[in-house]
Tab-separated table of C-alpha atoms and ligand atoms in Angstrom:
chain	number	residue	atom	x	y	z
A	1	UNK	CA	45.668	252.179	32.289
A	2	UNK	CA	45.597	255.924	32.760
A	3	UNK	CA	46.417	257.556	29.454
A	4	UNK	CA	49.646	259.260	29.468
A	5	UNK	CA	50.056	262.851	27.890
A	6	UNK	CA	51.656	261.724	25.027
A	7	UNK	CA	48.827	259.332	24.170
A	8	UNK	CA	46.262	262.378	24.372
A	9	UNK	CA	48.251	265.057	23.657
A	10	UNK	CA	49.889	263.341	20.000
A	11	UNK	CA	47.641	265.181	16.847
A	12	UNK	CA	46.230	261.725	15.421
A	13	UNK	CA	44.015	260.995	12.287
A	14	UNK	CA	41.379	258.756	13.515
A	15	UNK	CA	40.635	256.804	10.442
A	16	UNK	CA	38.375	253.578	11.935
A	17	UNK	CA	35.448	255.039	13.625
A	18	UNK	CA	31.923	253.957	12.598
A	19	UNK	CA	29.642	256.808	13.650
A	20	UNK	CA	26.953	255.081	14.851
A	21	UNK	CA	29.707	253.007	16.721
A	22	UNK	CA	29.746	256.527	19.118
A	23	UNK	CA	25.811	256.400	19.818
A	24	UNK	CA	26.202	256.275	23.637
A	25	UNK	CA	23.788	254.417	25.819
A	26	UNK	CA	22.699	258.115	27.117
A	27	UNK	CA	22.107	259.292	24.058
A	28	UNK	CA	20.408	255.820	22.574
A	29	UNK	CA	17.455	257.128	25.300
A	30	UNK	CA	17.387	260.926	24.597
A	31	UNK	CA	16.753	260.193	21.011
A	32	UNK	CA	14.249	257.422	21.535
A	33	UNK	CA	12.450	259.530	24.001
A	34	UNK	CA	12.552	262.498	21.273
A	35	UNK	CA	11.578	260.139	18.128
A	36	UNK	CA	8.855	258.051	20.606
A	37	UNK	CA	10.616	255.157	19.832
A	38	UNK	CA	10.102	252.314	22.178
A	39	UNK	CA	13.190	250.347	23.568
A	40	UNK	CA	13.613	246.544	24.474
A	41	UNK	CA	15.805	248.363	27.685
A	42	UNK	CA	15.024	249.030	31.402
A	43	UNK	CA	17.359	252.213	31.722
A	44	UNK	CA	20.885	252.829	30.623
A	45	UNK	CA	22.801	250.244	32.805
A	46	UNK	CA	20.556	247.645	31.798
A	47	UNK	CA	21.550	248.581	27.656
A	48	UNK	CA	24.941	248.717	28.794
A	49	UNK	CA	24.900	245.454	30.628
A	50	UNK	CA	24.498	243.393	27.207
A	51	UNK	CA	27.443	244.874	25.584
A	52	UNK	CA	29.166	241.691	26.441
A	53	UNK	CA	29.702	240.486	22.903
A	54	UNK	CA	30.577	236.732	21.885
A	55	UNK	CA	32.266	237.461	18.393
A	56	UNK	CA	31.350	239.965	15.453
A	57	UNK	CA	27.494	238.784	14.568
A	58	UNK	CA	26.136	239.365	18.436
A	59	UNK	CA	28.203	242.623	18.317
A	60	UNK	CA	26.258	243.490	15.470
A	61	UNK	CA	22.822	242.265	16.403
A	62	UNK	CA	22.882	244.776	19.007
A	63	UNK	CA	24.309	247.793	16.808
A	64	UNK	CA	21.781	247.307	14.442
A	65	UNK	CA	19.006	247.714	16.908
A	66	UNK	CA	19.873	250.622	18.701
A	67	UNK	CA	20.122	252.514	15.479
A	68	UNK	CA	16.341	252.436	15.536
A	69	UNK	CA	16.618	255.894	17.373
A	70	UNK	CA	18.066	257.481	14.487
A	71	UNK	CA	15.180	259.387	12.431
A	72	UNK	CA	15.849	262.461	11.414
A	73	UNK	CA	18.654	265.159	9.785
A	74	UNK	CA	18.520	266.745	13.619
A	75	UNK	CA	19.611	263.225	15.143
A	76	UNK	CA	22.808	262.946	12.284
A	77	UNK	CA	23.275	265.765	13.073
A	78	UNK	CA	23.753	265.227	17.625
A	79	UNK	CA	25.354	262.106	16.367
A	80	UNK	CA	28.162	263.530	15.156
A	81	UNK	CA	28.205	266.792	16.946
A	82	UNK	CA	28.849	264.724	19.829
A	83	UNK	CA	31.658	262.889	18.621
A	84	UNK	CA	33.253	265.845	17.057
A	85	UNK	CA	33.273	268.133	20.596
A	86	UNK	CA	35.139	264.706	21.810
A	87	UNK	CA	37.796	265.335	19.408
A	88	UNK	CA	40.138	267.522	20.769
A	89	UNK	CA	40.573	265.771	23.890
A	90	UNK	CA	41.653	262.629	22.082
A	91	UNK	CA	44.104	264.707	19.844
A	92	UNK	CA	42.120	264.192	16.839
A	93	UNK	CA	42.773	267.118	14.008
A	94	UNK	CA	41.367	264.671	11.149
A	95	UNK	CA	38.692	262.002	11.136
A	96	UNK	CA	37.228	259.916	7.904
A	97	UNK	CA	34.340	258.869	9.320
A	98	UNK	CA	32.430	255.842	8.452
A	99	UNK	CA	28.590	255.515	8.244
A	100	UNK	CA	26.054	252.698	7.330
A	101	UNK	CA	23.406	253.987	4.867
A	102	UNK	CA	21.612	250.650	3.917
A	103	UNK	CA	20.971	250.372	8.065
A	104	UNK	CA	18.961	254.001	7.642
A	105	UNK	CA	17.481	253.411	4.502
A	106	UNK	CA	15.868	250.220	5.697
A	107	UNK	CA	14.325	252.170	8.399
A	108	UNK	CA	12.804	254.350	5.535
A	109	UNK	CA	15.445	257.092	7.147
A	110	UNK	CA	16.165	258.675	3.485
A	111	UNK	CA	19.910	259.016	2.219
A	112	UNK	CA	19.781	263.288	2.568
A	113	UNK	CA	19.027	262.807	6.030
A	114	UNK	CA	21.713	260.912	7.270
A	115	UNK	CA	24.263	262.367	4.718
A	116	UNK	CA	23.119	266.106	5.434
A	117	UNK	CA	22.834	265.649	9.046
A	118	UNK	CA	26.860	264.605	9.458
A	119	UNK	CA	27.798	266.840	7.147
A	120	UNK	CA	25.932	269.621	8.771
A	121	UNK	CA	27.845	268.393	12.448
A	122	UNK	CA	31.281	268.669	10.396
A	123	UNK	CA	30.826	272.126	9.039
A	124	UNK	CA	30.266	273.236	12.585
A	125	UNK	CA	33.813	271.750	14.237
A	126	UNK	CA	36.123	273.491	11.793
A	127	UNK	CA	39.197	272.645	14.315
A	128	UNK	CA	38.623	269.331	13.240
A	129	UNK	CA	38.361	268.459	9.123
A	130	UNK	CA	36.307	265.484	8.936
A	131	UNK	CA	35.191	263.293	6.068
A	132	UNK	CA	32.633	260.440	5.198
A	133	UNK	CA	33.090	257.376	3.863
A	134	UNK	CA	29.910	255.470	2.741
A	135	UNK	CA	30.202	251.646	3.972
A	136	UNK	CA	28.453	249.021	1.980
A	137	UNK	CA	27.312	245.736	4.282
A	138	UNK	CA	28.536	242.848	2.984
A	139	UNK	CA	26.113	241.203	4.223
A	140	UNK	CA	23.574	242.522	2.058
A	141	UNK	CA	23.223	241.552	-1.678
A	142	UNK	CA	26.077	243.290	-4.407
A	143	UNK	CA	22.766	244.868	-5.969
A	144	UNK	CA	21.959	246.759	-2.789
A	145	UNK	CA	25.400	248.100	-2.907
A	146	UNK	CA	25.258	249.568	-6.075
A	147	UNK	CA	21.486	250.946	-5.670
A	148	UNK	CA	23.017	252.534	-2.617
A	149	UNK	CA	26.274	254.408	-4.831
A	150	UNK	CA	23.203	255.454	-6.966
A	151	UNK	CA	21.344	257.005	-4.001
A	152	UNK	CA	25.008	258.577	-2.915
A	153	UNK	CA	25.416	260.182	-5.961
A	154	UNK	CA	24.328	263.365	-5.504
A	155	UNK	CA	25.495	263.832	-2.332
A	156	UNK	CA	29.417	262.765	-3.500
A	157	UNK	CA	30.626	266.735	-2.421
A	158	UNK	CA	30.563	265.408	0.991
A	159	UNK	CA	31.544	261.399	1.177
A	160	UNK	CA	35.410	261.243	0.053
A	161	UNK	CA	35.220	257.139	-0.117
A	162	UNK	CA	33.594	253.811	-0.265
A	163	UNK	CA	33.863	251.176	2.654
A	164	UNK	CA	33.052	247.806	3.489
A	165	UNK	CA	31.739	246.365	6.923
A	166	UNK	CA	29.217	244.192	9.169
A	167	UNK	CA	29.609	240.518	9.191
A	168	UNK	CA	32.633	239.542	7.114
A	169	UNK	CA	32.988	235.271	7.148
A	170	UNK	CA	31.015	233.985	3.964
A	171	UNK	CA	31.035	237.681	2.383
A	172	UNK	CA	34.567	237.637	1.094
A	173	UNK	CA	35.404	241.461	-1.037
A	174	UNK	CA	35.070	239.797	-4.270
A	175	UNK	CA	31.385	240.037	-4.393
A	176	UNK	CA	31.671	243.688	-4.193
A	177	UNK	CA	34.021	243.851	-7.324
A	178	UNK	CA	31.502	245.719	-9.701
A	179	UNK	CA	30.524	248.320	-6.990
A	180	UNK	CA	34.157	248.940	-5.661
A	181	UNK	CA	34.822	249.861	-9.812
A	182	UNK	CA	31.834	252.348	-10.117
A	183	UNK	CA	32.864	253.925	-6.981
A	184	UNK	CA	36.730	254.579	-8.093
A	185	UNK	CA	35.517	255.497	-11.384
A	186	UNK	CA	33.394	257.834	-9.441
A	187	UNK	CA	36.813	259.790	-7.480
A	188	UNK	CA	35.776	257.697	-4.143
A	189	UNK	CA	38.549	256.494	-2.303
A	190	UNK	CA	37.982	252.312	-1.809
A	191	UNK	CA	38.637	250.932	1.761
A	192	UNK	CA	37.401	247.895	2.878
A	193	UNK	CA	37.439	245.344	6.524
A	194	UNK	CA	39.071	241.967	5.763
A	195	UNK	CA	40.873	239.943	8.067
A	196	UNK	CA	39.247	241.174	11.203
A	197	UNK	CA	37.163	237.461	11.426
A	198	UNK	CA	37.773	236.405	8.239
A	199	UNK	CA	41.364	234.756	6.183
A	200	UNK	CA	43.818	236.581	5.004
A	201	UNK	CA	42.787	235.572	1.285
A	202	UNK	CA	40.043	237.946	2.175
A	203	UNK	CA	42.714	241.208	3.085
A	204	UNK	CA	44.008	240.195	-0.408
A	205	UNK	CA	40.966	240.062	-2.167
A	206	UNK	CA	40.448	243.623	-1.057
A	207	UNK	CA	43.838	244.815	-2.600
A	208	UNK	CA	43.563	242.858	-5.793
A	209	UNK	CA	39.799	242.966	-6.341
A	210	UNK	CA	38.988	245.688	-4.890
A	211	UNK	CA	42.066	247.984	-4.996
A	212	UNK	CA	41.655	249.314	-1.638
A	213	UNK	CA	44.049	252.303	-0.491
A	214	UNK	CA	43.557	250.597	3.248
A	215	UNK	CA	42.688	247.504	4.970
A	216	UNK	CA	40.689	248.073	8.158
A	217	UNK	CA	41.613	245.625	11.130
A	218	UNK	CA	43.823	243.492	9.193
A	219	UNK	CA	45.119	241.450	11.992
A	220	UNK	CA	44.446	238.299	10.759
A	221	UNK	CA	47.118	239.063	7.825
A	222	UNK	CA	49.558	237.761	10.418
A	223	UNK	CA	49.058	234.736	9.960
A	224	UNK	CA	50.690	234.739	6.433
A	225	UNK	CA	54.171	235.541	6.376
A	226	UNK	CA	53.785	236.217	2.272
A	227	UNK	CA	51.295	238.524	2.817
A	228	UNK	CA	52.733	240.265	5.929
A	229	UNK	CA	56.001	240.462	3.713
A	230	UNK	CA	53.490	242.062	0.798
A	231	UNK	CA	51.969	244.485	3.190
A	232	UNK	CA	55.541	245.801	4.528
A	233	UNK	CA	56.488	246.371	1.356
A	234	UNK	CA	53.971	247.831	-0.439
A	235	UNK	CA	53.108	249.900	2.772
A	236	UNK	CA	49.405	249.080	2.911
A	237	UNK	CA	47.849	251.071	5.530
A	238	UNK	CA	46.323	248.636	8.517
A	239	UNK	CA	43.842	250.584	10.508
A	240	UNK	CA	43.770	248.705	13.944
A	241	UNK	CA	40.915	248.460	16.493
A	242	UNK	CA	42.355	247.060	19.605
A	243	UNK	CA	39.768	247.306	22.088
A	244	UNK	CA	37.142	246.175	19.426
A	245	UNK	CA	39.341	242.926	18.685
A	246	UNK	CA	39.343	242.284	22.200
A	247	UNK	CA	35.574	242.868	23.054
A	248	UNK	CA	35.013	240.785	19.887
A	249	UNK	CA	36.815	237.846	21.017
A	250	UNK	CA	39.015	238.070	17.787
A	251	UNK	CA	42.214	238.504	20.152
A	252	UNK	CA	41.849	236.421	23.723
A	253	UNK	CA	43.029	239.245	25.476
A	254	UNK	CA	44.964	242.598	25.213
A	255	UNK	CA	48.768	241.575	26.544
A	256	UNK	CA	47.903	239.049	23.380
A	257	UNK	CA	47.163	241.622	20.856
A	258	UNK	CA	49.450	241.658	17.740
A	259	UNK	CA	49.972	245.238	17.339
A	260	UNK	CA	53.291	245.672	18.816
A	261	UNK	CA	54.444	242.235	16.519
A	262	UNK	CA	52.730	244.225	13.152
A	263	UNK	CA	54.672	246.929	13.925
A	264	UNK	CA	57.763	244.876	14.834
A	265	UNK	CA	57.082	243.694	11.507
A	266	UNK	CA	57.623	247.174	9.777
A	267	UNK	CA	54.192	247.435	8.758
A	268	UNK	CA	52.115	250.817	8.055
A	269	UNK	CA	49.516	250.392	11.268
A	270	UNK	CA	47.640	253.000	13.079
A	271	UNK	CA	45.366	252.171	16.379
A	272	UNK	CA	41.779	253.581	15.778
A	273	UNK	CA	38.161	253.024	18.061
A	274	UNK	CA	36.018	251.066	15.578
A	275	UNK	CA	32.796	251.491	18.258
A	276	UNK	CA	33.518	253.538	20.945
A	277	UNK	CA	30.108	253.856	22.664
A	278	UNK	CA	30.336	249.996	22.471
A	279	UNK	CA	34.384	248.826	23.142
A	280	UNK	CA	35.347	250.845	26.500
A	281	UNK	CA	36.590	253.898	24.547
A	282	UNK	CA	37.639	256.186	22.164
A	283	UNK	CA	41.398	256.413	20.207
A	284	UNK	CA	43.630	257.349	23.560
A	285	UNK	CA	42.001	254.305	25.257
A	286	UNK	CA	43.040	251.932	22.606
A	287	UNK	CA	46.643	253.342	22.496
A	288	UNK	CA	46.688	253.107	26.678
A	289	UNK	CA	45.470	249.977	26.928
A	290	UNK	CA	48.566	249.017	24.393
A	291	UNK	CA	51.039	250.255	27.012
A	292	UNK	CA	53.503	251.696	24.370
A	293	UNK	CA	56.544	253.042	24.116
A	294	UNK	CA	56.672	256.849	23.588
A	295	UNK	CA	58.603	256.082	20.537
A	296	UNK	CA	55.734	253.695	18.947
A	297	UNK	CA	53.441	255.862	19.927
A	298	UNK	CA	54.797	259.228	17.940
A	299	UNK	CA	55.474	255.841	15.103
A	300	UNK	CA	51.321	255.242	15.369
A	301	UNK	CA	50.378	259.266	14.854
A	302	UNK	CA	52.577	259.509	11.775
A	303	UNK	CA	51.250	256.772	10.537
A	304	UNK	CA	47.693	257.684	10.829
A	305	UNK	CA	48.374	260.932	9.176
A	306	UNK	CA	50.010	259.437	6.340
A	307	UNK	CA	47.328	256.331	5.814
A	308	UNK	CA	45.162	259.263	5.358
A	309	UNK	CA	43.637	261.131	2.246
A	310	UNK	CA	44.988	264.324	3.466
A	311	UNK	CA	47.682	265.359	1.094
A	312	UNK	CA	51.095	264.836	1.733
A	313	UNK	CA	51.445	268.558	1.440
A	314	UNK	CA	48.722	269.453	3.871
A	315	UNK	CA	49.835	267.025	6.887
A	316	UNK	CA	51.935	269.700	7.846
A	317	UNK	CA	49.423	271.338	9.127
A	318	UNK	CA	48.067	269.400	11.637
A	319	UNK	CA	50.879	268.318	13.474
B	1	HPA	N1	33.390	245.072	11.936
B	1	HPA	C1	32.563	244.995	10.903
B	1	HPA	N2	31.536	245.814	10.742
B	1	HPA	C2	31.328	246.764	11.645
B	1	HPA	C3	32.148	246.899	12.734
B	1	HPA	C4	33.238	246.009	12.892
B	1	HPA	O1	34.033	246.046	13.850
B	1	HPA	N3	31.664	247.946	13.443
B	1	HPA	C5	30.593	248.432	12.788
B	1	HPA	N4	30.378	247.710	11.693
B	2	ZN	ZN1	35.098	248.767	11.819
């Protein structure tokens, strides 16, 4: 569907957006041509013809590999540059952005690097105020987590929170419990992904364990009307990924996707781009390909601005 001006022209916080999740084919060659890095590819339509993904795991198999590019502060740095010059065309005055540290550091990439390098990007695009929040994988150990905060910490002037991602079934939030504490005892706002594969015991481990201030994808809350009645009322920010549910196979197909019945619901959702470079687009795709009502759209934008950590006080500002 062709976006309509509301869709691009609405000022949006995009709140879901991993930044290696924007690493575009195009650029997955310039960098491994800069950093001699050799790639399993032919050319770029040959990389882009295996982003036909089965479910989360082969989603992230391929995510993980291509991040082999990534070296240096200078390619942090294009990384997000590039995303940020994308902003205004999507409407985007505010982004917390989420990155992957334990990926880098396993790659011997150190932590200043990668944090430095963003941060660097962010201070350039002052028409957009963007933040980092530091995801831990749950599918590493708890103890990697927490050496990770420790590498983090003095580099906490730019990351405003802690998140959780990669592959979610068998790696429910509990077993982050003791990292999730340090980090709010640090000032880091706690987010986490639960119920984008896995139950909806696992979106309320994250508010009860983990005392999250938002649930990323969510969707799979649905299927408990206690919890969906727990969510509306306590307002818990959902930050929806529809494209990426659909590429993942964790919704059959878009007409199918339960946005419109979460917000028929009277919950707190906003639409977001998990992957871009990977799902078919950025935030006005995912709100096109919704086909929405003008009304649920302006609904969406407010939402995302209040889900944020901008201040009530300072939303005004952006819209
Ligand atoms: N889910 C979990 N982890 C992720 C995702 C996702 O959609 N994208 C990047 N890491
Ligand atoms: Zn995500």
């Amino acid at each position: 569907p062709v976006a309509s001006p509301t869709v691009t022209v609405l000022p949006k916080a995009e709140l879901h957006l991993h930044i290696e999740g924007t690493l575009e084919p195009e650029m997955v060659f310039e960098l491994a041509r800069r950093n001699d890095v050799a790639l399993p590819y032919r050319d770029i339509d040959d990389l882009r013809a295996r982003y036909r993904f089965a479910d989360l795991q082969s989603f992230l198999d391929i995510y993980y590999a291509n991040m082999a590019v990534l070296r240096t502060t200078r390619d942090f740095h294009d990384l997000a540059a590039a995303y940020l010059r994308r902003c205004p065309e999507q409407g985007v005055r505010h982004a917390e952005i989420f990155f992957d540290p334990q990926a880098h550091l396993a790659r011997g990439v150190p932590m200043s690097a990668v944090v430095e390098g963003l941060s660097g990007a962010i201070g350039e695009f002052p028409e957009v105020s963007a933040k980092l929040i530091l995801c831990f994988l749950r599918d590493q150990s708890a103890d990697s987590a927490e050496e990770t905060l420790r590498r983090a910490e003095p580099h906490l002037d730019d990351i405003v929170g802690v998140g959780l991602d990669s592959a979610e079934i068998g790696h429910p939030p509990s077993k982050f419990a003791t990292v999730f504490a340090a980090a709010r005892k640090l000032g880091l706002e706690p987010v986490a992904h639960a119920g984008e594969e896995g139950p909806p015991a696992y979106v309320r481990e994250a508010l009860d364990v983990l005392g999250v201030r938002r649930v990323d994808h969510g969707i799979r809350a649905m299927e408990d009307p206690d919890l969906v009645a727990r969510l509306r009322r306590e307002r818990v920010p959902l930050t929806v990924c529809p494209l990426s549910n659909v590429r993942l196979g964790c919704v059959p197909d878009i007409a199918h996707h339960p946005l419109p019945a979460m917000l028929a619901e009277g919950l707190n959702v906003s639409v977001h781009s998990d992957d871009p470079a990977y799902f078919g687009g950025y935030v006005t795709a995912n709100l096109a390909a919704l086909r929405l009502s003008e009304d649920q759209l302006r609904l969406l934008a407010a939402n995302s601005f209040e889900s944020s950590f901008v201040t009530a006080q300072a939303r005004e500002r952006y819209l």
